[in-house]
CSV table of C-alpha atoms in Angstrom, one decimal:
chain,number,residue,atom,x,y,z
A,1,UNK,CA,58.6,6.1,-3.1
A,2,UNK,CA,61.1,3.5,-1.9
A,3,UNK,CA,61.6,2.4,-5.5
A,4,UNK,CA,62.0,6.1,-6.5
A,5,UNK,CA,64.6,7.0,-4.1
A,6,UNK,CA,66.8,3.6,-4.6
A,7,UNK,CA,66.8,4.2,-8.3
A,8,UNK,CA,67.7,8.4,-7.9
A,9,UNK,CA,70.6,6.6,-5.9
A,10,UNK,CA,71.2,4.0,-8.5
A,11,UNK,CA,70.9,6.7,-11.5
A,12,UNK,CA,73.5,9.1,-9.7
A,13,UNK,CA,71.4,12.0,-9.5
A,14,UNK,CA,73.8,14.4,-7.6
A,15,UNK,CA,71.9,14.1,-4.3
A,16,UNK,CA,72.6,12.3,-0.9
A,17,UNK,CA,69.9,10.1,-1.2
A,18,UNK,CA,69.3,7.7,2.1
A,19,UNK,CA,69.7,4.2,1.6
A,20,UNK,CA,65.6,2.8,1.4
A,21,UNK,CA,66.5,-0.7,0.1
A,22,UNK,CA,64.6,-3.5,1.9
A,23,UNK,CA,68.2,-4.8,3.4
A,24,UNK,CA,69.0,-1.3,4.8
A,25,UNK,CA,66.1,-0.6,6.4
A,26,UNK,CA,65.6,-4.3,7.9
A,27,UNK,CA,68.7,-3.5,9.6
A,28,UNK,CA,67.9,0.0,10.6
A,29,UNK,CA,64.5,-0.4,11.9
A,30,UNK,CA,65.4,1.4,15.4
A,31,UNK,CA,66.3,4.6,13.7
A,32,UNK,CA,63.9,5.1,11.3
A,33,UNK,CA,60.7,3.2,12.7
A,34,UNK,CA,61.5,3.3,16.3
A,35,UNK,CA,60.3,7.0,16.9
A,36,UNK,CA,56.8,5.8,15.7
A,37,UNK,CA,56.1,3.2,17.7
A,38,UNK,CA,54.9,4.9,20.9
A,39,UNK,CA,51.9,3.3,22.0
A,40,UNK,CA,52.0,0.4,19.6
A,41,UNK,CA,51.4,-2.6,21.6
A,42,UNK,CA,49.4,-5.1,19.5
A,43,UNK,CA,50.2,-6.1,15.8
A,44,UNK,CA,46.9,-4.5,14.5
A,45,UNK,CA,48.2,-1.1,15.5
A,46,UNK,CA,50.9,-1.7,13.2
A,47,UNK,CA,48.2,-1.5,10.3
A,48,UNK,CA,47.7,2.1,11.2
A,49,UNK,CA,51.4,3.6,10.6
A,50,UNK,CA,51.6,5.4,7.5
A,51,UNK,CA,54.8,3.9,5.6
A,52,UNK,CA,55.1,6.3,2.8
A,53,UNK,CA,55.0,9.2,5.3
A,54,UNK,CA,57.4,7.6,7.7
A,55,UNK,CA,59.9,6.8,4.8
A,56,UNK,CA,59.4,10.2,3.1
A,57,UNK,CA,60.5,11.6,6.3
A,58,UNK,CA,64.0,10.0,5.7
A,59,UNK,CA,64.0,12.9,3.1
A,60,UNK,CA,64.3,16.7,3.8
A,61,UNK,CA,62.4,19.3,1.7
A,62,UNK,CA,64.6,19.8,-0.8
A,63,UNK,CA,65.2,16.2,-1.3
A,64,UNK,CA,61.6,15.7,-1.4
A,65,UNK,CA,61.2,18.6,-4.1
A,66,UNK,CA,64.0,17.2,-6.0
A,67,UNK,CA,62.6,13.5,-6.1
A,68,UNK,CA,59.4,15.2,-7.5
A,69,UNK,CA,61.3,17.0,-10.3
A,70,UNK,CA,63.7,14.4,-10.9
A,71,UNK,CA,61.6,11.1,-10.7
A,72,UNK,CA,58.0,12.3,-10.8
A,73,UNK,CA,55.0,10.1,-9.8
A,74,UNK,CA,52.7,11.1,-13.2
A,75,UNK,CA,53.7,12.2,-16.3
A,76,UNK,CA,51.7,15.1,-18.3
A,77,UNK,CA,50.8,13.4,-21.7
A,78,UNK,CA,49.8,15.7,-25.0
A,79,UNK,CA,45.7,14.9,-24.4
A,80,UNK,CA,46.2,16.7,-21.2
A,81,UNK,CA,45.8,13.2,-19.1
A,82,UNK,CA,48.3,12.8,-16.0
A,83,UNK,CA,49.2,9.2,-16.2
A,84,UNK,CA,51.0,7.7,-13.4
A,85,UNK,CA,54.5,6.2,-14.0
A,86,UNK,CA,55.5,2.5,-13.0
A,87,UNK,CA,59.0,2.5,-11.3
A,88,UNK,CA,60.8,-0.7,-10.7
A,89,UNK,CA,64.1,-0.9,-9.1
A,90,UNK,CA,66.9,-0.7,-11.9
A,91,UNK,CA,64.7,-0.5,-14.8
A,92,UNK,CA,63.5,2.3,-16.3
A,93,UNK,CA,60.2,3.5,-15.3
A,94,UNK,CA,56.9,2.6,-17.4
A,95,UNK,CA,54.5,4.7,-19.0
A,96,UNK,CA,51.3,2.9,-20.2
A,97,UNK,CA,49.1,5.2,-22.0
A,98,UNK,CA,46.3,5.0,-24.8
A,99,UNK,CA,48.1,5.6,-28.4
A,100,UNK,CA,45.8,8.5,-29.2
A,101,UNK,CA,46.8,10.3,-26.2
A,102,UNK,CA,50.1,10.4,-27.5
A,103,UNK,CA,49.8,11.9,-30.6
A,104,UNK,CA,51.8,15.1,-31.7
A,105,UNK,CA,54.6,13.8,-29.6
A,106,UNK,CA,57.9,12.8,-31.3
A,107,UNK,CA,60.2,12.8,-28.2
A,108,UNK,CA,60.4,9.8,-25.9
A,109,UNK,CA,59.4,11.1,-22.6
A,110,UNK,CA,62.6,11.1,-19.9
A,111,UNK,CA,63.3,11.1,-16.1
A,112,UNK,CA,66.3,12.1,-14.3
A,113,UNK,CA,67.3,15.3,-16.2
A,114,UNK,CA,66.6,13.5,-19.2
A,115,UNK,CA,69.5,10.9,-18.5
A,116,UNK,CA,67.0,8.0,-18.2
A,117,UNK,CA,64.3,7.8,-21.2
A,118,UNK,CA,60.8,6.1,-20.4
A,119,UNK,CA,59.8,2.9,-21.6
A,120,UNK,CA,56.1,4.0,-23.5
A,121,UNK,CA,53.3,1.1,-23.2
A,122,UNK,CA,51.0,2.2,-26.3
A,123,UNK,CA,47.9,1.0,-25.6
A,124,UNK,CA,44.9,0.1,-27.8
A,125,UNK,CA,41.8,2.1,-27.2
A,126,UNK,CA,40.4,-1.2,-25.1
A,127,UNK,CA,43.7,-0.5,-23.1
A,128,UNK,CA,45.6,-3.4,-24.5
A,129,UNK,CA,49.2,-3.3,-25.1
A,130,UNK,CA,50.0,-3.0,-28.8
A,131,UNK,CA,53.8,-1.4,-28.6
A,132,UNK,CA,56.4,-1.1,-26.2
A,133,UNK,CA,59.3,1.6,-27.1
A,134,UNK,CA,61.7,3.6,-26.0
A,135,UNK,CA,61.7,5.5,-29.2
A,136,UNK,CA,58.8,7.2,-29.7
A,137,UNK,CA,59.7,9.1,-33.1
A,138,UNK,CA,60.9,5.5,-34.4
A,139,UNK,CA,57.3,4.1,-34.1
A,140,UNK,CA,55.9,7.1,-35.3
A,141,UNK,CA,58.2,6.8,-38.5
A,142,UNK,CA,58.5,2.9,-38.9
A,143,UNK,CA,55.5,0.9,-37.1
A,144,UNK,CA,52.6,3.2,-37.2
A,145,UNK,CA,51.2,2.6,-40.5
A,146,UNK,CA,51.0,-1.3,-39.9
A,147,UNK,CA,49.7,-0.7,-36.2
A,148,UNK,CA,46.8,1.9,-37.9
A,149,UNK,CA,46.0,-0.9,-40.6
A,150,UNK,CA,45.4,-3.7,-38.2
A,151,UNK,CA,43.5,-1.3,-35.5
A,152,UNK,CA,41.6,0.8,-37.8
A,153,UNK,CA,39.3,-2.4,-38.7
A,154,UNK,CA,38.7,-3.1,-34.9
A,155,UNK,CA,37.9,0.1,-33.7
A,156,UNK,CA,36.9,2.2,-36.9
A,157,UNK,CA,34.9,5.2,-34.7
A,158,UNK,CA,38.5,5.9,-33.2
A,159,UNK,CA,41.1,8.7,-34.8
A,160,UNK,CA,43.6,7.3,-36.9
A,161,UNK,CA,45.7,10.4,-38.3
A,162,UNK,CA,47.7,9.8,-41.2
A,163,UNK,CA,50.7,11.7,-39.5
A,164,UNK,CA,50.3,11.3,-35.8
A,165,UNK,CA,53.3,13.5,-35.3
A,166,UNK,CA,51.1,16.3,-36.2
A,167,UNK,CA,47.7,15.2,-34.9
A,168,UNK,CA,46.0,16.2,-32.2
A,169,UNK,CA,46.1,14.2,-29.0
A,170,UNK,CA,42.9,12.9,-27.4
A,171,UNK,CA,41.9,11.1,-24.5
A,172,UNK,CA,38.3,10.7,-26.5
A,173,UNK,CA,37.3,8.6,-29.6
A,174,UNK,CA,37.6,11.7,-31.8
A,175,UNK,CA,39.5,15.3,-30.9
A,176,UNK,CA,36.6,17.5,-29.4
A,177,UNK,CA,33.9,14.7,-29.0
A,178,UNK,CA,32.3,14.8,-25.7
A,179,UNK,CA,32.1,11.8,-23.6
A,180,UNK,CA,28.8,9.9,-23.2
A,181,UNK,CA,27.7,9.1,-20.1
């Protein structure tokens, strides 16, 4: 939450976002944390504070809704899975997803009203990184064939279509195959 708000401020998305930087939070403890310290008499009590809830209270309802729209916590990929986005301060978000779950997607995901492209970490079926890109279309056109050659031998049961831009995305070994228990 903190990183998302800091990035929303940095990326200048037409809203007065509160300053949730560590520096500002440390000098303004009394204002944002003070109201939650009633009844806190021992260090152990601090562990029971819900820091995310406390920081979220610094945003009004409209700002919370805007943050979810502009910098979502998860991204729905073509396979239907919702994958968590990883945010870092002053860096584009990262989407680490298995390659087969992105088949059919030719546009690189973006956040912040299409202003910030997501860095896509395409993973092997074993969830190991095989490609990092901010140009998904370019990956499919220029690099996929080589990746397919290498990984098809290592993962022969998995789905490796000739045209990934029109193929059906899947979170399974092959489209339509049920998961084994």
